[in-house]
Coordinates of C-alpha atoms in Angstrom, one line a residue:
X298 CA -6.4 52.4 -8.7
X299 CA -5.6 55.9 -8.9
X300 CA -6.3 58.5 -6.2
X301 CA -9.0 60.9 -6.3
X302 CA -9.1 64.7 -5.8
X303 CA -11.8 65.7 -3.6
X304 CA -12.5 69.3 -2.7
X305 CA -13.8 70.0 1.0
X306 CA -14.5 73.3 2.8
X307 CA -11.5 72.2 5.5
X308 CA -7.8 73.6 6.0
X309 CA -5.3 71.3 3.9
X310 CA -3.9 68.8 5.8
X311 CA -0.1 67.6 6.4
X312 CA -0.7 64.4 4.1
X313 CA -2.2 66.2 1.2
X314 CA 1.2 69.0 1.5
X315 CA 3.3 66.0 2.3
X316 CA 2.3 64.1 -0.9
X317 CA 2.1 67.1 -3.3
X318 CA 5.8 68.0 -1.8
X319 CA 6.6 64.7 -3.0
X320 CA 6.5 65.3 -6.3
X321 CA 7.4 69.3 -6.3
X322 CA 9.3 69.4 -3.1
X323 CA 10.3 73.2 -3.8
X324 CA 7.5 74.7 -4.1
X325 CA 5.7 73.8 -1.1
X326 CA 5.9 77.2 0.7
X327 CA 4.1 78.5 -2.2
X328 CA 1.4 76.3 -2.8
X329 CA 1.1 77.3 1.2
X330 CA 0.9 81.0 0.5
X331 CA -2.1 80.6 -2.2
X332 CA -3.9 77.8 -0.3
X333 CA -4.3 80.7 2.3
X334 CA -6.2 82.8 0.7
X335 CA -8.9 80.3 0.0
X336 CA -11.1 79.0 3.0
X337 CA -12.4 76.0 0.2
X338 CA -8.9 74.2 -0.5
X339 CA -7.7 70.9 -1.6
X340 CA -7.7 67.7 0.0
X341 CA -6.0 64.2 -0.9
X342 CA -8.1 61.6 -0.3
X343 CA -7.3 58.0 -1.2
X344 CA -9.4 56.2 -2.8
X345 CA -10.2 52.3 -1.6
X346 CA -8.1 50.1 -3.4
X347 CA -9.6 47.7 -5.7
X348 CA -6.7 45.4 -5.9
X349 CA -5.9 44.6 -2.4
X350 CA -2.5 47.5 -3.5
X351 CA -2.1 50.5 -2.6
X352 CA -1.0 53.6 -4.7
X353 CA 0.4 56.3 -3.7
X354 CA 0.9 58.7 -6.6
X355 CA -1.1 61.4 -6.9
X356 CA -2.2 62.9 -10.0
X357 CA -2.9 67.0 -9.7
X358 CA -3.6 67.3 -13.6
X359 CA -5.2 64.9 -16.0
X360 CA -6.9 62.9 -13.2
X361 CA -10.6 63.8 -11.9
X362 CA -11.6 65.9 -9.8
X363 CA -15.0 66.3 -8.1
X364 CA -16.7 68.6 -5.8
X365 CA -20.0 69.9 -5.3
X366 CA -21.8 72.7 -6.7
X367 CA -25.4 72.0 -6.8
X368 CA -24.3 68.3 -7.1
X369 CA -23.0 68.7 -10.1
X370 CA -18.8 67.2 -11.1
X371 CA -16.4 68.5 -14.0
X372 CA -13.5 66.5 -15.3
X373 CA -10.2 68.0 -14.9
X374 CA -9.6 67.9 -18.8
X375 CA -12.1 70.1 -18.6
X376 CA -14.3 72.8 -17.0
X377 CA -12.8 71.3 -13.3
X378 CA -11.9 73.7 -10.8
X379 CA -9.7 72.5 -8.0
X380 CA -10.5 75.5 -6.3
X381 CA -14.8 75.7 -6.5
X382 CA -14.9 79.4 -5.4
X383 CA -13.2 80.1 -8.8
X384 CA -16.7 78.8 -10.4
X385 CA -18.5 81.3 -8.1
X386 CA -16.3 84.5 -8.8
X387 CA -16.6 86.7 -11.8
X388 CA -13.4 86.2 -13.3
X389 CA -13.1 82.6 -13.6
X390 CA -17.0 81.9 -13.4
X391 CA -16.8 81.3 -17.0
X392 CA -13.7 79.1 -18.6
X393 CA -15.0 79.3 -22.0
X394 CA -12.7 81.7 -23.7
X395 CA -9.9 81.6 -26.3
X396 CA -7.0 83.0 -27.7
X397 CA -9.3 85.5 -29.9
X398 CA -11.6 86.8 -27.2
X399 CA -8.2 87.2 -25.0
X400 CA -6.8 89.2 -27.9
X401 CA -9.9 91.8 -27.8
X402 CA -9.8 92.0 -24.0
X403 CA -5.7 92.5 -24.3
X404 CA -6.5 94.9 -27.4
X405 CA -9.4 97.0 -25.5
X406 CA -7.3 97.4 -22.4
X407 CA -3.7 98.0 -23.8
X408 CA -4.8 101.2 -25.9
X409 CA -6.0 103.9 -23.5
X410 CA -6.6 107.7 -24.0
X411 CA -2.8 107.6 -22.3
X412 CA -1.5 107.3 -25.5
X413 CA -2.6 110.5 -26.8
X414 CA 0.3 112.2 -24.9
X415 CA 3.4 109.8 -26.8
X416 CA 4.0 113.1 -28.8
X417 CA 4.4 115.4 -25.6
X418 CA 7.5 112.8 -24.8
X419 CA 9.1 113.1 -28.2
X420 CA 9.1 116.5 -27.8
X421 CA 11.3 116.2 -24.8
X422 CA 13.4 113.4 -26.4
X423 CA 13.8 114.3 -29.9
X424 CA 13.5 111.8 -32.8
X425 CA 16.1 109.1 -32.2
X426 CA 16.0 108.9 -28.4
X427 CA 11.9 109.0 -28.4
X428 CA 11.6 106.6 -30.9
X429 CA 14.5 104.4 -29.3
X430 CA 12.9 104.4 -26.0
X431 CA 9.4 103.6 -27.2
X432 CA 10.8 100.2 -29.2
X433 CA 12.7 99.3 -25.5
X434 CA 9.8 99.7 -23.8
X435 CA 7.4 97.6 -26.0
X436 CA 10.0 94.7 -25.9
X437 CA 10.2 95.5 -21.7
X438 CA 6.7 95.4 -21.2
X439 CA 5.8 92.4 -23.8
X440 CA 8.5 90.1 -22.1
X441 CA 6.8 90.8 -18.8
X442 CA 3.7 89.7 -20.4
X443 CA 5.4 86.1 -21.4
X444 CA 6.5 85.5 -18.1
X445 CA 3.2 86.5 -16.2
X446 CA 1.3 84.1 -18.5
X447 CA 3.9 81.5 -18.1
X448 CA 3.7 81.7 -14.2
X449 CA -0.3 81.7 -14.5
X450 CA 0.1 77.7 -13.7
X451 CA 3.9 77.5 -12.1
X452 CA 1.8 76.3 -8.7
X453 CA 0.8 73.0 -9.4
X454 CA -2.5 72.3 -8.7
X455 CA -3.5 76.1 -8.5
X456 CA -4.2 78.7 -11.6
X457 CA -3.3 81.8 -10.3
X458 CA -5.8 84.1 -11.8
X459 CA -5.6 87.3 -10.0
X460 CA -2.2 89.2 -10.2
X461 CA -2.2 89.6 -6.3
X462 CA -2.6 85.8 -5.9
X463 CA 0.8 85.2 -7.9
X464 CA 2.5 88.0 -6.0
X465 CA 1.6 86.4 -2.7
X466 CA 3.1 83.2 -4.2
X467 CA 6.2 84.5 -4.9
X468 CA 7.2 86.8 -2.5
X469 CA 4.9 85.4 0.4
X470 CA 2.0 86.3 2.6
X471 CA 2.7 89.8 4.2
X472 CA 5.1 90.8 1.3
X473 CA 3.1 90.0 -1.6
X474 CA 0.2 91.9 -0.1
X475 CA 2.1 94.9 0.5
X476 CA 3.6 94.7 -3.0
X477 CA 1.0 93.6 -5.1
X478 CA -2.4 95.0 -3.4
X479 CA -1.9 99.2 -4.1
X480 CA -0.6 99.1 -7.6
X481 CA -3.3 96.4 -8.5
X482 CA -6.0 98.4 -7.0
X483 CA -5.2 101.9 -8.0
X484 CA -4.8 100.2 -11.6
X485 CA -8.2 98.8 -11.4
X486 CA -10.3 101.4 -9.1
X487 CA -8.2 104.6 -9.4
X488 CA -8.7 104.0 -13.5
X489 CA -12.2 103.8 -13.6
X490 CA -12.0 106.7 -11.9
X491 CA -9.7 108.3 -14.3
X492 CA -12.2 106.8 -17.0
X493 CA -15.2 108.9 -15.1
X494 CA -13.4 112.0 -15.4
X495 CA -11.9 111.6 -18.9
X496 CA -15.6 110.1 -20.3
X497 CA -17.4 113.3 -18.1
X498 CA -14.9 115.6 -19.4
X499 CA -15.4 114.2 -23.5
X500 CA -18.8 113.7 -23.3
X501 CA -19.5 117.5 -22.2
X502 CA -16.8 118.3 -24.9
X503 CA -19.1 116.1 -27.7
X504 CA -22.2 118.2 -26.2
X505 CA -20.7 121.8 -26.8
X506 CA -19.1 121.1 -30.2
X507 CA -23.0 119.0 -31.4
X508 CA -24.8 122.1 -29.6
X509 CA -23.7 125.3 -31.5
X510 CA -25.6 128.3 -30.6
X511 CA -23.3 128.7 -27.5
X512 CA -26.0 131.1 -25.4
X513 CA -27.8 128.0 -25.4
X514 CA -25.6 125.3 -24.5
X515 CA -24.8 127.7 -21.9
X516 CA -28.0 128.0 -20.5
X517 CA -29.1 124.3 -20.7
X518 CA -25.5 123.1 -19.9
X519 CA -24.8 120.1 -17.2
X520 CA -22.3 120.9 -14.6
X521 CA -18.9 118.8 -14.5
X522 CA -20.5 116.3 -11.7
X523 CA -23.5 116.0 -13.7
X524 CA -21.6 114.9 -16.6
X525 CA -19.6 112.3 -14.4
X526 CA -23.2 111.0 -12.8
X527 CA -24.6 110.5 -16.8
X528 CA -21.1 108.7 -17.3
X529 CA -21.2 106.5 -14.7
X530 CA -24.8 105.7 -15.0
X531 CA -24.1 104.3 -18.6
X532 CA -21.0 102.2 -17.2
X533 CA -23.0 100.4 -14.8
X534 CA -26.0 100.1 -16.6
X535 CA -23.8 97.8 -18.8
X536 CA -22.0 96.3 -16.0
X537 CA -24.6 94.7 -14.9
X538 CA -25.5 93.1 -18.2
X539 CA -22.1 91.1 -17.9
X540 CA -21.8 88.9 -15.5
X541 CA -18.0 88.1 -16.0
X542 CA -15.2 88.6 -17.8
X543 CA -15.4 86.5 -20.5
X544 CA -19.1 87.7 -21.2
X545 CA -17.5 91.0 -22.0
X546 CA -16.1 89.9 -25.4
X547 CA -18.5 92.2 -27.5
X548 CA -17.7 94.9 -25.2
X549 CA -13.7 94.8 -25.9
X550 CA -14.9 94.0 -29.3
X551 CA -16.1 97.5 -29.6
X552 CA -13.9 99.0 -27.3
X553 CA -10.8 97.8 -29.7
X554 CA -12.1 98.9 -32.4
X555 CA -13.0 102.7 -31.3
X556 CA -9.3 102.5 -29.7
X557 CA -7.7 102.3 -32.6
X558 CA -10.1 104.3 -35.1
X559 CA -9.7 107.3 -32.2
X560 CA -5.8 107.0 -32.3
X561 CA -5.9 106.1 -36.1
X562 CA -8.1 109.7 -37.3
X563 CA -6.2 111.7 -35.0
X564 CA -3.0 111.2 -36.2
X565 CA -3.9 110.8 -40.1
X566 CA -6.3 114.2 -39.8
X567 CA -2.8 115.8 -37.5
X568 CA -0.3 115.4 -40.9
X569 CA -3.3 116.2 -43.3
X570 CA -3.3 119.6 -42.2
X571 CA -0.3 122.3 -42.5
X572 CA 2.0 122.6 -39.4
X573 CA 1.8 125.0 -37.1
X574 CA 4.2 128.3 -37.7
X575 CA 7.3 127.9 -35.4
X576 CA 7.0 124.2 -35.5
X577 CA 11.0 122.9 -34.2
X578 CA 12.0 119.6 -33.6
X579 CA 14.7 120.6 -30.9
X580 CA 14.4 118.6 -27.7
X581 CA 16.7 121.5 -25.8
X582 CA 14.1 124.1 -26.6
X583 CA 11.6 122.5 -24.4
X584 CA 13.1 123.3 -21.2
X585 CA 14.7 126.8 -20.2
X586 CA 17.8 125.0 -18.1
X587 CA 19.6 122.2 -17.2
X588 CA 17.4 121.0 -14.4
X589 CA 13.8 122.0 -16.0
X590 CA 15.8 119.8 -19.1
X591 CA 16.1 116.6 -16.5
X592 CA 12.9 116.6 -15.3
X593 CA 11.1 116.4 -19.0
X594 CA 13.4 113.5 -20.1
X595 CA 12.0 111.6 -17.1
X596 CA 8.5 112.5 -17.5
X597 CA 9.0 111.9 -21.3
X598 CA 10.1 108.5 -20.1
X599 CA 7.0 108.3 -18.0
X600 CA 4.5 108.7 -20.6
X601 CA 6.0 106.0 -22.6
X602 CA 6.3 103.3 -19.9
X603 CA 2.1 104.2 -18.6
X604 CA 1.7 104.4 -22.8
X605 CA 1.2 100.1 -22.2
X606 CA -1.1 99.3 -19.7
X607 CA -3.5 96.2 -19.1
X608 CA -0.5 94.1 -17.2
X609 CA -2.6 94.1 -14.3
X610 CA -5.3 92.4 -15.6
X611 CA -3.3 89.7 -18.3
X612 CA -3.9 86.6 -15.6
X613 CA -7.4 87.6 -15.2
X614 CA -8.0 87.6 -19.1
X615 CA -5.7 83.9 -19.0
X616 CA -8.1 82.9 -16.1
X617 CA -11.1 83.0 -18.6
X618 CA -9.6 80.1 -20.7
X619 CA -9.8 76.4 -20.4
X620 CA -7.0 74.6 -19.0
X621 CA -5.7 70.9 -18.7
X622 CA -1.9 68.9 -18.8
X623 CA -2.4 68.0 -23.0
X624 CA -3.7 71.7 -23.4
X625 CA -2.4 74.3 -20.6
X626 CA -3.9 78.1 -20.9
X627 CA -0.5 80.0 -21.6
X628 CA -0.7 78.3 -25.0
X629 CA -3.3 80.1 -26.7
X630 CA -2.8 82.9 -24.4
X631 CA 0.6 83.6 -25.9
X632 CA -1.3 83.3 -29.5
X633 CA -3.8 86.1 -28.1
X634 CA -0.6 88.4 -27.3
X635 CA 0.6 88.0 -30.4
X636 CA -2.0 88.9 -32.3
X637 CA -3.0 91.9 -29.6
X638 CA 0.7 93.4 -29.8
X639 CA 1.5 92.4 -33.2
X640 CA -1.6 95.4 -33.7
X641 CA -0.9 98.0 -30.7
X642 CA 2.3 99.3 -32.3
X643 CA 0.6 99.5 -35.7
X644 CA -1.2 102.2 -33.8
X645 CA 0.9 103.2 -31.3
X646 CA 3.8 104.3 -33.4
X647 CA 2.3 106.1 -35.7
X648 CA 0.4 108.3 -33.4
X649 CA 3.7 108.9 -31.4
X650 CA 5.5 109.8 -34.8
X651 CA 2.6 111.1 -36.4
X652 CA 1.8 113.4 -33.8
X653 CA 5.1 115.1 -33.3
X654 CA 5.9 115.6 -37.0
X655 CA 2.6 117.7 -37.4
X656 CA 3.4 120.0 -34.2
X657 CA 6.9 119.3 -33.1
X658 CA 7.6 121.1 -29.4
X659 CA 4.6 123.3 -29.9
X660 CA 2.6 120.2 -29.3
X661 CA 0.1 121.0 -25.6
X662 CA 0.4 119.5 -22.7
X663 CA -2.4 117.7 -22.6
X664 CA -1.2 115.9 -25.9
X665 CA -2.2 115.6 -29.8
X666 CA -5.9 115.5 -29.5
X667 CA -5.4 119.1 -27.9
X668 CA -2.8 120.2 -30.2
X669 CA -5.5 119.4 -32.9
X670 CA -8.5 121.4 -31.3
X671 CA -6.1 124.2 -30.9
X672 CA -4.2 124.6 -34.1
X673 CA -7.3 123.2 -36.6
X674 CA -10.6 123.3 -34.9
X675 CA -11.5 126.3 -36.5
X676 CA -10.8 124.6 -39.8
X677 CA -12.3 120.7 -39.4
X678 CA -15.9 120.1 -39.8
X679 CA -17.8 120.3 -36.5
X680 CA -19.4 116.8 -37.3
X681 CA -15.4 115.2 -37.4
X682 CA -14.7 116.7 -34.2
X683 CA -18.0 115.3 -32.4
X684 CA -17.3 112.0 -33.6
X685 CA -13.3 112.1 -32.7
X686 CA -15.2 112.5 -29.0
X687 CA -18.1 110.2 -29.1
X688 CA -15.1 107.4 -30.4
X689 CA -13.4 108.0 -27.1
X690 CA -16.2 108.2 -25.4
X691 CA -17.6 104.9 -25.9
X692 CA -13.6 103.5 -25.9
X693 CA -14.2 104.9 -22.3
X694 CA -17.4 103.4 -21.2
X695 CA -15.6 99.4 -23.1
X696 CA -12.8 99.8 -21.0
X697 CA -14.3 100.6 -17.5
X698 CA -15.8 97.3 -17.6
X699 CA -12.7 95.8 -17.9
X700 CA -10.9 97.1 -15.4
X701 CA -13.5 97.0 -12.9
X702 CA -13.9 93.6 -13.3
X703 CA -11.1 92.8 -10.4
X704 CA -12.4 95.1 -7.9
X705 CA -16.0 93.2 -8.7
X706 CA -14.3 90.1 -8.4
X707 CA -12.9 91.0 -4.9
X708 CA -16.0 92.3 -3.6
X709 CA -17.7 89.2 -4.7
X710 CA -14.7 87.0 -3.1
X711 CA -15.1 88.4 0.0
X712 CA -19.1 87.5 0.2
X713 CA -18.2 83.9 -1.3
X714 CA -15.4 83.4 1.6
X715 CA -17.5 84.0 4.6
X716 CA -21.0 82.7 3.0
X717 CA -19.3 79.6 1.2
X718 CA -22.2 80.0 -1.7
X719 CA -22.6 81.7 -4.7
X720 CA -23.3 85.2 -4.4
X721 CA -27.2 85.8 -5.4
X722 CA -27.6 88.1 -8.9
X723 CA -29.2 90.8 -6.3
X724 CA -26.1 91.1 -4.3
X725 CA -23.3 91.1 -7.4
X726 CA -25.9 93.9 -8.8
X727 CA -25.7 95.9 -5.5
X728 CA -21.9 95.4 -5.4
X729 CA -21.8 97.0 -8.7
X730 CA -24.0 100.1 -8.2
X731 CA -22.1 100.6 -4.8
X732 CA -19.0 100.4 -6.6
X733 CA -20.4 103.0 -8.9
X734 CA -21.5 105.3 -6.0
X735 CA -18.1 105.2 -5.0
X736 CA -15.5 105.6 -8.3
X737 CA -18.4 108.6 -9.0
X738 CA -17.8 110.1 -5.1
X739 CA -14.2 110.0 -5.9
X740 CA -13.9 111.2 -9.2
X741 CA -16.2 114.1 -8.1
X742 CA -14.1 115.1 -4.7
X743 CA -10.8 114.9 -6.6
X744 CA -11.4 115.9 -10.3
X745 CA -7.5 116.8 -10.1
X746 CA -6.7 113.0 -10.2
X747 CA -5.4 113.5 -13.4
X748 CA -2.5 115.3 -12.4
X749 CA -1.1 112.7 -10.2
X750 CA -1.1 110.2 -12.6
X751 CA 2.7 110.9 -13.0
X752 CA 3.2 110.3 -9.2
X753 CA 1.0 107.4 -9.0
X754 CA 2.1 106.1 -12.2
X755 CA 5.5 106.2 -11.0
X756 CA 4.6 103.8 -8.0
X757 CA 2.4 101.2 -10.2
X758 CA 5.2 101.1 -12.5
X759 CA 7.0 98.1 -10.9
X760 CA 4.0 95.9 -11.2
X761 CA 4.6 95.6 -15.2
X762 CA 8.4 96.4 -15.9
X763 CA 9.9 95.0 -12.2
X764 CA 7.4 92.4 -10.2
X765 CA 7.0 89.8 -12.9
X766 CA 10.8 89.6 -13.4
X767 CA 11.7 89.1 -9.3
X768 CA 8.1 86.8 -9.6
X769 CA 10.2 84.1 -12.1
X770 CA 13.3 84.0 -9.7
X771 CA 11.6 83.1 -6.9
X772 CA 8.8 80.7 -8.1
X773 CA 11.0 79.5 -11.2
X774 CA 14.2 79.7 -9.4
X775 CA 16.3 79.7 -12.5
X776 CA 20.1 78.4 -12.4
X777 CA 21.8 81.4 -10.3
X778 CA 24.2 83.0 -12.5
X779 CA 22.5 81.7 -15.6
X780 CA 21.0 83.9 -18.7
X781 CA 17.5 84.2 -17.1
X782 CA 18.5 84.3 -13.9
X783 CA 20.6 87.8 -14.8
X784 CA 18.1 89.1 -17.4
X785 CA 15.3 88.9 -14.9
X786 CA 17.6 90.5 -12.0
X787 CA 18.9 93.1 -14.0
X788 CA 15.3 94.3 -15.3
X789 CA 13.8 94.3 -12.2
X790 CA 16.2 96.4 -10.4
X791 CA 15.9 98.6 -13.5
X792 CA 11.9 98.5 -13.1
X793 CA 12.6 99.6 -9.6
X794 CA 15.3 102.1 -10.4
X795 CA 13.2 103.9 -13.4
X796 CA 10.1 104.0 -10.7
X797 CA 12.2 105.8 -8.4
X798 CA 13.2 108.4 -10.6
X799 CA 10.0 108.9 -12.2
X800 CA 8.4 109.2 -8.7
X801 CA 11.3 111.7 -8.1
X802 CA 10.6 113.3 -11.1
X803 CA 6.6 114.1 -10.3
X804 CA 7.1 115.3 -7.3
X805 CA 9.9 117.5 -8.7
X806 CA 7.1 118.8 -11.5
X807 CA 4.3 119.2 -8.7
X808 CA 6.7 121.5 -6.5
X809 CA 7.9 123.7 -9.3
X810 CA 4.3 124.5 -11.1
X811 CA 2.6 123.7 -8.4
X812 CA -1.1 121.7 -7.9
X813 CA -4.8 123.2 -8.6
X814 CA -6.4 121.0 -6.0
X815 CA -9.8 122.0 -6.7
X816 CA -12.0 119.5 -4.1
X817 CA -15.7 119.0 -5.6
X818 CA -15.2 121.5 -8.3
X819 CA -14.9 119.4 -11.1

């Protein structure tokens, strides 16, 4: 008779490493690592022979696995969780999705407002270079994607759903965390707050261009933290209609679709119109010297690597799916990539191009959709405008609830840990308004977030060009010396290199036009 996998609230014992080691003797240490983080873990019991022989092989996948939720059991081939908190956490609480929901989470999150500002590096790089260095990067950033979702079940036993989990089981307890827990929270928290200040900022935009008579919008207008409060009183308010992740599907539904209509009418109104007078396609005319020319070709460089986002919520979107040995997760999870990234250069690329055709180096700083307002706002119908805002606007309110999702998830985790129970409805709506309170506080005392996002940018960049490379070498441990084991090396050390010099590179740009650091004045 074959063993059975029982789940108990109890450290994991010697035996149950011992025997898993048995079959996966090098990756002990890291079934370790995540088995820490979890107070519920798994245990190895044998069950009583019916033959009078014993057997000692243990089955991880394809064999059942029981715990107790409310009484209730799962079979391993199919909503089974070897890890019960999972079921309780908003992340994994549902395991019903599939390649085509993935692909509208992936779709919703990979297009952000970020990608308004491609034109503003080509005018640094010039044609060739910009368009060269936007290809590279998609490749980059979509191979880092295949390995994430191809180390989402490299533990056996475990389904690393979280991207700090997987760092802690590469690189180990202390390590991971210091790695893997700033990057993954400014990338969740620190963009929702982004999200508040960009969705404040359009929807008071939307109100003075729908308004008119400007003496009254003046006299009836909402201040900048008004704006944020209305904001972030809509993103909860639908936060707390969705429960998890995979219950946002209509949500990144919508959110998709305004993302690319917002980058798709931008770019096709931007070569409708004529150019600009003095428009040049010179990169050298950007910059007055040598050193001012340095410093644009790596914050050109910048924009395009933060121009694809979302890596640090891919194994949280794979974590929604259902998973078993005949049918593992990274199968139609690579499907929902494909489909997602097969359409993000569709839009991408065109906007980049698009964009710096129509205005060339006179394009703004603050990218195409200014360039727009400035050169033909006068000339485009008021009502085109407004909706160009209310687009992003909504884009802005879909993708909040994506990428809070993780820090929900943690809160939530942290309840589940020390309670060892579900967390009541009451308590995952307080942890939601509370994390509203806060993202709102935050966006309102620094409303000048948005000009760090070079710097901090800079420092997040490892966890989607560098991290997942080192993380195949040392869960995969390819043949040293062989083709992965070089690719992955040499990409990571690149991912950390081109961090280094971007991070150089803001604080270069801060000290030289210095920082309007205008606390609670948003």
């Amino acid at each position: 008779m074959e063993e059975v996998v029982e789940v108990f609230a109890e450290p994991p014992t010697s035996t149950a490493i011992g025997r898993i080691n048995h079959h996966h003797p090098h990756q002990t240490s890291a079934i370790a690592k995540i088995q820490k983080q979890y107070l519920q873990t798994i245990t190895v019991v044998p069950e009583r022979p019916m033959n009078g022989h014993d057997n000692n092989s243990t089955i991880v996948h394809g064999q059942r696995q029981s715990y107790s939720e409310g009484g209730s059991e799962h079979d391993s081939e199919g909503e089974g969780e070897l890890n019960p908190q999972d079921a309780w956490l908003p992340i994994t609480e549902s395991r019903k999705g599939n390649a085509y929901t993935s692909a509208l989470h992936l779709l919703c999150s990979g297009i952000g407002i970020q990608a308004l500002l491609l034109p503003v590096a080509f005018a640094a790089l010039g044609w060739f270079w910009g368009i060269l260095c936007l290809f590279m990067a998609f490749l980059w950033q979509l191979y880092t994607i295949w390995l994430l979702i191809h180390l989402h079940e490299s533990v056996p036993g475990t389904r690393l759903s979280r991207y700090l989990h997987l760092s802690i089981a590469a690189f180990g307890q202390k390590l991971g965390k210091l790695l893997g827990i700033f990057p993954v929270m400014y990338l969740s928290g620190a963009t929702c707050v982004m999200l508040i200040i960009t969705g404040g900022g359009t929807m008071e935009q939307f109100y003075k261009i729908m308004c008119g008579n400007e003496a009254t919008c003046s006299a009836k207008a909402l201040s900048g933290a008004e704006w944020y409060l209305v904001f972030i009183f809509l993103a909860i308010f639908v936060a707390l209609f969705c429960p998890n992740l995979n219950s946002l599907a209509g949500i990144s539904l919508i959110g998709a679709i305004t993302a690319v209509s917002y980058c798709t009418i931008i770019w096709v109104l931007s070569i409708s119109k004529n150019k600009p007078d003095g428009v040049s396609y010179e990169p050298s005319k950007v910059a007055v010297s040598e050193m001012d020319r340095i410093r644009s070709i790596l914050n050109a460089i910048g924009i395009i690597a933060l121009a694809f986002r979302g890596h640090n919520v891919v194994l949280e979107i794979q974590g929604t799916m259902p998973s078993s040995a005949k049918h593992p997760c990274h199968e139609p999870m690579w499907r929902a990539v494909t489909i997602s990234y097969l359409l993000i250069p569709l839009f991408l690329f065109p906007l980049a191009i698009g964009g710096y055709w129509a205005y060339g180096n006179t394009i703004a700083d603050g990218g195409i959709l200014r360039a727009f307002s400035k050169f033909h706002g006068h000339n485009t119908p008021r009502f085109v405008i407004g909706m160009i805002y209310l687009i992003i606007l909504i884009n802005c309110l879909c993708t909040f609830q994506i990428f809070a999702m993780p820090v929900f998830d943690n809160l939530e985790f942290r309840y589940t840990s020390k309670k060892k129970k579900r967390c009541p409805r009451w308590l995952r709506s307080g942890f939601r308004v509370f994390f509203g309170g806060l993202t709102f506080f935050i966006s309102v005392a620094l409303p000048f977030l948005g000009s760090l996002a070079a710097l901090l940018g800079g420092i997040t960049l490892p966890l989607t060009f560098a991290y997942p490379c080192f993380m195949w070498i040392a869960i995969k441990k390819p043949r040293t010396n062989g083709t992965m084991w070089w690719l992955n090396l040499v990409l990571g050390c690149l991912g950390i290199v081109l961090s280094i010099l971007l991070v150089v590179a803001a604080v270069w740009s801060l000290v030289n036009k210095g920082l309007d650091a205008n606390f609670f004045k948003p």
